[in-house]
Short mmCIF file of C-alpha atoms in Angstrom, two decimals:
data_model
loop_
_atom_site.label_atom_id
_atom_site.label_comp_id
_atom_site.label_asym_id
_atom_site.label_seq_id
_atom_site.Cartn_x
_atom_site.Cartn_y
_atom_site.Cartn_z
CA MET A 1 60.53 -78.42 17.61
CA GLU A 2 57.11 -79.88 16.90
CA PHE A 3 56.94 -81.60 13.53
CA GLU A 4 53.17 -81.41 13.43
CA LEU A 5 51.36 -78.23 12.42
CA THR A 6 48.80 -76.87 14.85
CA GLU A 7 45.12 -77.07 13.94
CA GLU A 8 45.16 -73.33 13.26
CA GLN A 9 48.12 -73.70 10.91
CA LYS A 10 46.42 -76.56 9.08
CA ASP A 11 43.36 -74.34 8.65
CA ILE A 12 45.55 -71.51 7.30
CA LYS A 13 47.27 -73.89 4.89
CA ASN A 14 43.96 -75.30 3.64
CA ALA A 15 42.39 -71.85 3.31
CA ALA A 16 45.35 -70.62 1.26
CA ARG A 17 45.18 -73.65 -1.04
CA GLU A 18 41.42 -73.28 -1.45
CA PHE A 19 41.72 -69.58 -2.29
CA ALA A 20 44.57 -70.08 -4.77
CA GLU A 21 42.79 -72.90 -6.59
CA LYS A 22 39.54 -70.93 -6.74
CA GLU A 23 41.18 -67.81 -8.18
CA TYR A 24 43.52 -69.61 -10.57
CA ASP A 25 42.47 -69.94 -14.18
CA GLU A 26 45.10 -71.39 -16.52
CA THR A 27 43.83 -69.55 -19.59
CA ARG A 28 43.80 -66.22 -17.78
CA PHE A 29 47.22 -66.72 -16.20
CA ARG A 30 48.65 -67.61 -19.59
CA GLU A 31 47.24 -64.33 -20.92
CA LEU A 32 48.58 -62.38 -17.95
CA ASP A 33 51.99 -63.89 -18.63
CA GLU A 34 51.84 -62.93 -22.30
CA LYS A 35 50.64 -59.37 -21.54
CA GLU A 36 52.97 -58.96 -18.52
CA GLU A 37 50.07 -57.92 -16.29
CA PHE A 38 49.65 -58.14 -12.53
CA PRO A 39 46.32 -59.59 -11.25
CA LEU A 40 45.15 -56.61 -9.16
CA ASP A 41 41.74 -58.16 -8.53
CA ILE A 42 43.22 -61.32 -6.98
CA TRP A 43 45.54 -59.18 -4.84
CA LYS A 44 42.54 -57.24 -3.52
CA LYS A 45 40.76 -60.48 -2.59
CA ALA A 46 43.88 -61.85 -0.89
CA CYS A 47 44.04 -58.68 1.21
CA GLU A 48 40.36 -58.94 2.13
CA LEU A 49 40.90 -62.47 3.41
CA GLY A 50 43.93 -61.47 5.50
CA PHE A 51 46.63 -63.31 3.56
CA VAL A 52 48.75 -60.18 2.99
CA GLY A 53 50.99 -59.13 5.90
CA LEU A 54 49.54 -61.76 8.20
CA HIS A 55 52.79 -61.97 10.20
CA TRP A 56 52.36 -58.34 11.33
CA PRO A 57 50.52 -57.51 14.58
CA GLU A 58 46.82 -56.67 14.40
CA GLU A 59 47.46 -53.02 15.31
CA TYR A 60 49.29 -52.68 11.99
CA GLY A 61 46.62 -54.44 9.95
CA GLY A 62 48.04 -57.95 10.12
CA GLN A 63 46.74 -61.13 11.71
CA GLY A 64 49.28 -61.33 14.53
CA LEU A 65 50.52 -64.68 13.27
CA GLY A 66 54.07 -65.92 12.66
CA TYR A 67 56.52 -66.25 9.81
CA LEU A 68 55.80 -69.97 9.62
CA ASP A 69 52.14 -69.18 9.02
CA GLY A 70 53.16 -66.81 6.23
CA VAL A 71 55.41 -69.48 4.73
CA LEU A 72 52.47 -71.90 4.63
CA VAL A 73 50.40 -69.40 2.65
CA MET A 74 53.26 -68.60 0.26
CA GLU A 75 53.91 -72.31 -0.31
CA GLU A 76 50.28 -73.09 -1.10
CA PHE A 77 49.97 -70.14 -3.50
CA ALA A 78 53.12 -71.26 -5.31
CA ARG A 79 51.86 -74.82 -5.39
CA VAL A 80 49.04 -73.61 -7.63
CA ASP A 81 51.15 -71.11 -9.60
CA VAL A 82 54.26 -69.03 -8.85
CA GLY A 83 52.51 -65.99 -10.32
CA MET A 84 49.90 -66.22 -7.57
CA THR A 85 52.57 -65.50 -4.95
CA PHE A 86 53.13 -61.96 -6.21
CA THR A 87 49.78 -60.96 -4.75
CA LEU A 88 51.56 -61.49 -1.41
CA ALA A 89 54.72 -59.66 -2.51
CA THR A 90 52.86 -56.34 -2.63
CA ILE A 91 54.37 -55.59 0.79
CA PHE A 92 57.92 -56.20 -0.44
CA GLY A 93 60.29 -53.92 1.45
CA ALA A 94 57.79 -52.95 4.12
CA ASP A 95 59.21 -55.42 6.64
CA ILE A 96 62.02 -52.88 7.09
CA ILE A 97 59.43 -50.44 8.41
CA TYR A 98 57.98 -53.14 10.64
CA LEU A 99 61.40 -54.11 12.00
CA PHE A 100 63.08 -50.71 12.26
CA GLY A 101 60.51 -47.96 11.70
CA SER A 102 58.99 -45.58 14.22
CA GLU A 103 55.54 -46.19 15.65
CA GLU A 104 54.21 -43.35 13.51
CA GLN A 105 55.66 -44.92 10.36
CA LYS A 106 54.22 -48.33 11.18
CA GLN A 107 50.77 -46.86 11.77
CA LYS A 108 50.91 -44.81 8.59
CA TYR A 109 52.32 -47.26 6.07
CA LEU A 110 51.52 -50.83 7.16
CA PRO A 111 47.69 -50.95 7.57
CA PRO A 112 46.95 -49.67 4.02
CA LEU A 113 49.15 -52.47 2.65
CA CYS A 114 47.15 -55.13 4.47
CA LYS A 115 43.84 -53.57 3.44
CA GLY A 116 44.72 -53.60 -0.24
CA GLU A 117 44.81 -49.82 -0.47
CA TRP A 118 48.55 -49.42 -1.06
CA ILE A 119 51.42 -51.39 -2.58
CA CYS A 120 55.05 -51.12 -1.45
CA GLY A 121 58.28 -51.47 -3.38
CA GLY A 122 61.78 -52.12 -2.08
CA ALA A 123 64.21 -49.88 -3.99
CA PHE A 124 67.61 -51.41 -3.31
CA THR A 125 69.22 -52.71 -6.52
CA GLU A 126 70.92 -50.31 -8.93
CA PRO A 127 72.36 -50.76 -12.44
CA ASP A 128 75.84 -51.14 -10.93
CA ALA A 129 74.91 -52.37 -7.45
CA GLY A 130 73.26 -55.76 -7.13
CA THR A 131 74.82 -58.28 -4.78
CA ASP A 132 77.15 -55.53 -3.54
CA LEU A 133 74.40 -53.35 -2.08
CA LEU A 134 76.93 -51.05 -0.45
CA ALA A 135 77.92 -49.88 -3.92
CA ALA A 136 74.54 -48.12 -4.21
CA LYS A 137 75.03 -44.52 -5.37
CA THR A 138 71.49 -43.10 -5.11
CA SER A 139 72.13 -40.10 -2.90
CA ALA A 140 70.05 -38.40 -0.23
CA VAL A 141 71.27 -34.99 0.94
CA LEU A 142 69.62 -33.26 3.90
CA ASP A 143 68.48 -29.77 2.96
CA GLY A 144 66.80 -28.15 5.94
CA ASP A 145 63.88 -30.39 6.90
CA GLU A 146 63.93 -32.40 3.69
CA TRP A 147 65.97 -35.11 2.01
CA VAL A 148 66.81 -34.43 -1.64
CA ILE A 149 67.18 -37.72 -3.50
CA ASN A 150 68.88 -38.39 -6.82
CA GLY A 151 69.76 -41.66 -8.53
CA ASN A 152 68.49 -44.74 -10.32
CA LYS A 153 67.18 -48.10 -9.16
CA MET A 154 66.86 -51.26 -11.27
CA PHE A 155 64.71 -54.43 -11.22
CA ILE A 156 62.31 -52.97 -8.64
CA THR A 157 59.41 -55.28 -7.75
CA ASN A 158 56.02 -53.52 -7.81
CA GLY A 159 57.81 -50.63 -9.49
CA THR A 160 54.96 -49.10 -11.48
CA HIS A 161 52.19 -49.97 -8.99
CA ALA A 162 53.85 -49.00 -5.70
CA ASN A 163 52.54 -46.09 -3.64
CA PHE A 164 55.89 -45.74 -1.89
CA PHE A 165 59.39 -47.16 -1.98
CA VAL A 166 61.56 -48.21 0.92
CA THR A 167 64.74 -46.82 -0.57
CA LEU A 168 68.42 -47.50 0.14
CA CYS A 169 70.23 -44.14 -0.12
CA LEU A 170 73.81 -42.96 0.24
CA THR A 171 73.57 -40.39 3.02
CA ASP A 172 77.08 -40.39 4.48
CA PRO A 173 79.58 -41.06 1.66
CA ASP A 174 82.55 -39.97 3.80
CA ALA A 175 81.81 -42.25 6.74
CA GLN A 176 84.90 -44.23 7.72
CA LYS A 177 83.01 -47.51 7.81
CA ARG A 178 81.54 -48.50 4.46
CA SER A 179 78.65 -50.13 6.29
CA ALA A 180 77.67 -46.78 7.84
CA ARG A 181 77.26 -44.81 4.61
CA HIS A 182 73.68 -45.72 3.71
CA SER A 183 70.26 -45.08 5.19
CA ILE A 184 66.72 -46.24 4.44
CA ILE A 185 64.30 -43.48 3.42
CA ILE A 186 60.61 -43.83 2.49
CA VAL A 187 59.81 -42.16 -0.82
CA GLU A 188 56.18 -41.73 -1.84
CA THR A 189 55.75 -42.23 -5.59
CA ASP A 190 53.47 -39.22 -6.13
CA ARG A 191 56.28 -36.81 -5.31
CA PRO A 192 57.69 -34.65 -8.12
CA GLY A 193 60.82 -36.15 -9.68
CA VAL A 194 59.89 -39.83 -9.31
CA GLU A 195 59.97 -41.50 -12.74
CA ARG A 196 59.07 -45.13 -13.38
CA SER A 197 59.63 -47.29 -16.46
CA LYS A 198 58.21 -50.81 -16.68
CA ILE A 199 60.73 -53.50 -17.64
CA HIS A 200 59.47 -55.68 -20.48
CA GLY A 201 60.72 -58.96 -21.90
CA LYS A 202 61.53 -60.86 -18.70
CA MET A 203 62.14 -64.57 -19.08
CA GLY A 204 59.73 -65.41 -16.26
CA ILE A 205 57.63 -64.04 -13.38
CA ARG A 206 55.96 -61.84 -15.98
CA LEU A 207 52.95 -61.36 -13.68
CA SER A 208 55.25 -59.51 -11.30
CA ASP A 209 55.46 -55.78 -11.93
CA THR A 210 59.15 -54.91 -12.37
CA ALA A 211 60.49 -51.45 -13.19
CA GLU A 212 63.42 -49.08 -13.41
CA ILE A 213 63.13 -46.05 -11.13
CA ALA A 214 64.71 -42.62 -11.48
CA PHE A 215 64.82 -40.04 -8.67
CA LYS A 216 65.45 -36.50 -9.86
CA ASP A 217 65.69 -33.97 -7.03
CA VAL A 218 62.92 -35.76 -5.16
CA ARG A 219 62.16 -34.08 -1.84
CA VAL A 220 60.79 -35.98 1.15
CA PRO A 221 60.46 -34.96 4.83
CA LYS A 222 63.38 -35.83 7.06
CA GLU A 223 60.89 -37.84 9.15
CA ASN A 224 60.83 -40.40 6.31
CA LEU A 225 64.18 -41.72 7.51
CA VAL A 226 63.66 -45.27 8.85
CA GLY A 227 65.51 -45.91 12.10
CA LYS A 228 68.94 -44.39 12.55
CA ARG A 229 70.92 -42.54 9.93
CA GLY A 230 73.74 -44.74 8.62
CA ALA A 231 71.97 -47.97 9.59
CA GLY A 232 70.62 -48.71 6.11
CA ALA A 233 73.13 -51.45 5.30
CA ARG A 234 72.38 -53.43 8.44
CA GLN A 235 68.62 -52.95 8.00
CA THR A 236 68.71 -54.08 4.38
CA LEU A 237 70.84 -57.14 5.03
CA THR A 238 68.58 -58.18 7.91
CA PHE A 239 65.56 -57.74 5.66
CA PHE A 240 67.09 -59.95 2.95
CA ASP A 241 68.31 -62.55 5.44
CA ILE A 242 64.77 -63.00 6.71
CA GLY A 243 63.15 -62.56 3.31
CA ARG A 244 65.00 -65.53 1.88
CA ILE A 245 62.51 -67.85 3.56
CA TRP A 246 59.74 -66.39 1.37
CA VAL A 247 61.73 -67.31 -1.74
CA ALA A 248 62.33 -70.80 -0.36
CA ALA A 249 58.58 -71.14 0.22
CA GLN A 250 57.96 -70.20 -3.41
CA ALA A 251 60.46 -72.87 -4.45
CA VAL A 252 59.03 -75.65 -2.31
CA GLY A 253 55.47 -74.86 -3.35
CA ALA A 254 56.31 -74.60 -7.06
CA ALA A 255 58.23 -77.87 -7.06
CA GLN A 256 55.44 -79.66 -5.18
CA GLY A 257 52.76 -78.40 -7.55
CA ILE A 258 54.66 -79.33 -10.70
CA LEU A 259 55.54 -82.75 -9.29
CA GLU A 260 51.85 -83.41 -8.69
CA LYS A 261 50.96 -82.33 -12.25
CA THR A 262 53.77 -84.48 -13.63
CA ILE A 263 52.57 -87.54 -11.75
CA GLU A 264 49.15 -87.13 -13.31
CA HIS A 265 50.73 -86.69 -16.74
CA VAL A 266 52.91 -89.82 -16.63
CA LYS A 267 49.99 -91.88 -15.32
CA THR A 268 47.83 -90.96 -18.30
CA ARG A 269 50.40 -90.46 -21.09
CA GLN A 270 50.96 -93.66 -23.12
CA THR A 271 54.19 -94.70 -24.85
CA PHE A 272 54.91 -98.10 -26.38
CA GLY A 273 51.42 -99.21 -25.39
CA MET A 274 51.72 -98.50 -21.67
CA PRO A 275 51.61 -95.51 -19.27
CA VAL A 276 54.88 -93.61 -18.93
CA ALA A 277 54.61 -94.16 -15.17
CA TRP A 278 55.28 -97.88 -15.65
CA ASN A 279 58.86 -97.07 -16.62
CA GLN A 280 61.09 -97.75 -13.61
CA ASP A 281 63.44 -94.88 -14.45
CA ILE A 282 60.47 -92.48 -14.31
CA GLN A 283 59.43 -93.96 -10.97
CA PHE A 284 62.91 -93.51 -9.50
CA ARG A 285 63.13 -89.91 -10.71
CA LEU A 286 59.75 -89.05 -9.18
CA ALA A 287 60.80 -90.70 -5.92
CA LYS A 288 63.99 -88.63 -5.75
CA HIS A 289 62.12 -85.41 -6.47
CA ALA A 290 59.55 -86.10 -3.76
CA THR A 291 62.37 -86.74 -1.28
CA TRP A 292 64.20 -83.53 -2.20
CA ILE A 293 61.02 -81.51 -1.77
CA GLU A 294 60.29 -83.02 1.61
CA ALA A 295 63.84 -82.34 2.79
CA CYS A 296 63.57 -78.70 1.65
CA ARG A 297 60.22 -78.33 3.35
CA ALA A 298 61.68 -79.51 6.66
CA LEU A 299 64.56 -77.03 6.33
CA LEU A 300 62.15 -74.23 5.41
CA TYR A 301 59.81 -74.84 8.32
CA LYS A 302 62.72 -75.00 10.72
CA ALA A 303 64.10 -71.67 9.48
CA ALA A 304 60.70 -69.97 9.84
CA TRP A 305 60.13 -71.58 13.24
CA ARG A 306 63.47 -70.22 14.44
CA ILE A 307 62.46 -66.69 13.42
CA ASP A 308 59.18 -67.03 15.31
CA LYS A 309 61.10 -68.23 18.37
CA GLY A 310 63.32 -65.13 18.27
CA ASP A 311 66.35 -67.26 17.39
CA PHE A 312 66.96 -66.17 13.79
CA ASP A 313 69.97 -67.71 12.06
CA PRO A 314 71.12 -65.99 8.81
CA THR A 315 73.18 -69.05 7.87
CA LEU A 316 70.16 -71.33 8.12
CA SER A 317 68.16 -68.86 6.04
CA ALA A 318 70.88 -68.84 3.37
CA MET A 319 71.01 -72.64 3.36
CA THR A 320 67.24 -72.82 3.00
CA LYS A 321 67.04 -70.39 0.11
CA TRP A 322 70.01 -71.83 -1.77
CA TYR A 323 68.92 -75.45 -1.45
CA ALA A 324 65.23 -74.83 -2.13
CA ALA A 325 65.83 -72.68 -5.22
CA ARG A 326 68.36 -75.14 -6.67
CA MET A 327 66.01 -78.02 -5.92
CA ALA A 328 63.04 -76.32 -7.63
CA VAL A 329 65.04 -75.57 -10.76
CA GLU A 330 66.29 -79.16 -11.01
CA VAL A 331 62.94 -80.77 -10.21
CA ILE A 332 60.96 -78.69 -12.67
CA ASP A 333 63.61 -79.12 -15.35
CA ASP A 334 63.36 -82.89 -15.06
CA CYS A 335 59.56 -82.83 -14.84
CA LEU A 336 59.48 -80.87 -18.10
CA GLN A 337 61.69 -83.60 -19.61
CA MET A 338 59.10 -86.19 -18.57
CA HIS A 339 56.46 -84.21 -20.44
CA GLY A 340 58.49 -84.48 -23.64
CA GLY A 341 57.44 -82.04 -26.37
CA TYR A 342 54.26 -81.19 -24.47
CA GLY A 343 56.31 -79.55 -21.75
CA TYR A 344 57.79 -77.14 -24.28
CA ILE A 345 54.51 -75.50 -25.30
CA ASN A 346 52.48 -73.06 -23.25
CA GLU A 347 49.34 -75.22 -23.27
CA TYR A 348 50.91 -76.90 -20.25
CA PRO A 349 51.62 -74.83 -17.09
CA ILE A 350 55.03 -76.44 -16.65
CA GLU A 351 56.39 -74.30 -19.51
CA ARG A 352 55.66 -71.13 -17.51
CA ALA A 353 56.81 -72.68 -14.24
CA TYR A 354 60.12 -73.61 -15.88
CA ARG A 355 60.69 -69.95 -16.77
CA ASP A 356 59.40 -68.63 -13.44
CA VAL A 357 61.52 -70.65 -11.02
CA LYS A 358 64.91 -69.68 -12.43
CA VAL A 359 64.68 -66.24 -10.83
CA LEU A 360 64.49 -67.90 -7.40
CA GLU A 361 68.25 -68.43 -7.72
CA ILE A 362 68.73 -64.75 -8.50
CA TYR A 363 66.55 -62.42 -6.46
CA GLU A 364 66.84 -61.95 -2.69
CA GLY A 365 70.50 -62.77 -3.23
CA VAL A 366 72.05 -64.80 -6.05
CA ARG A 367 72.88 -68.40 -5.18
CA GLU A 368 76.59 -67.55 -4.94
CA ALA A 369 75.78 -64.98 -2.23
CA GLU A 370 74.05 -67.66 -0.17
CA LEU A 371 77.04 -69.95 -0.54
CA MET A 372 79.35 -67.13 0.57
CA THR A 373 77.22 -66.61 3.69
CA ILE A 374 77.27 -70.30 4.51
CA ALA A 375 81.02 -70.64 3.89
CA ARG A 376 81.88 -67.64 6.05
CA SER A 377 79.87 -69.13 8.88
CA LEU A 378 81.63 -72.47 8.55
CA LEU A 379 85.06 -70.86 8.46
CA ALA A 380 84.24 -68.30 11.16
#
């Protein structure tokens, strides 16, 4: 593995940082957080510049680049603000179409996502089915040439903005193998029977559109089935295994950005007649945080590099997501402590970052799920 980015990757990284810094306005992002609004205008600009879906081939609207390139963009967006990264998450769930869909489905659904014409949502989680995805009860019954879908989904990213959902449905409840009972079906949101309710009052990531979805006798063509019937569990788990690197990129970027802001704060903030940064305990804490971030970044880049090489390792992905999310929570918690009372008010971006990063240990698999994956691999 090369430990040096290519010139093209350096250009991508710099372009992402430049874009994020240009579009970021602290006052506006504070207002978006308070109003729980998604920055549609920034998303449109990100699509125009090719940041959305860049790991997809050009024939599907992407840039034909790799997962590592996408990780670099996600990291730089998060370095400026975690909320910025949700302009990239507008394709959430669509990787299942890219990985398992038919050519017709890829041509129909992927290019509009990259162009900023459509938004996708991944409808997997249910009120009583989170980590145990195979407990999902949303049903899809084949009636002639159509699937009839009924059920409820919870905590759905892009829920009220999405043009379609990549939906985990129970299609074969009597299948002998539990893992063969579900399928993935694409459900357009303009179909009769699709009801969406925005979730308010989230602790963090309030710029992300999150909703509860109800399907009431929703009919979609049988051609909306993604891949093989009964393969939904495997498809979903593969999607989440790969998707964990995006969460890790959010974590590394967020921790790096807050560390940089904290360094500036302790260099200028005076206590007892001298800068806070002169305190050796502060220096040691900053040194440890910088080391943890660098270690996570190396793990993250390796995991993405392995995917690009066609040698994907779910255990490595789980390690990356677990360690990076835990690291970000601990680093930002301690950086807030170094801000003292100033870190506890929303005039400083660390207050929002503190709330935002906690979810990194929850979505795309709770931290305990990652540990289970790692342990099972170790114990074979």
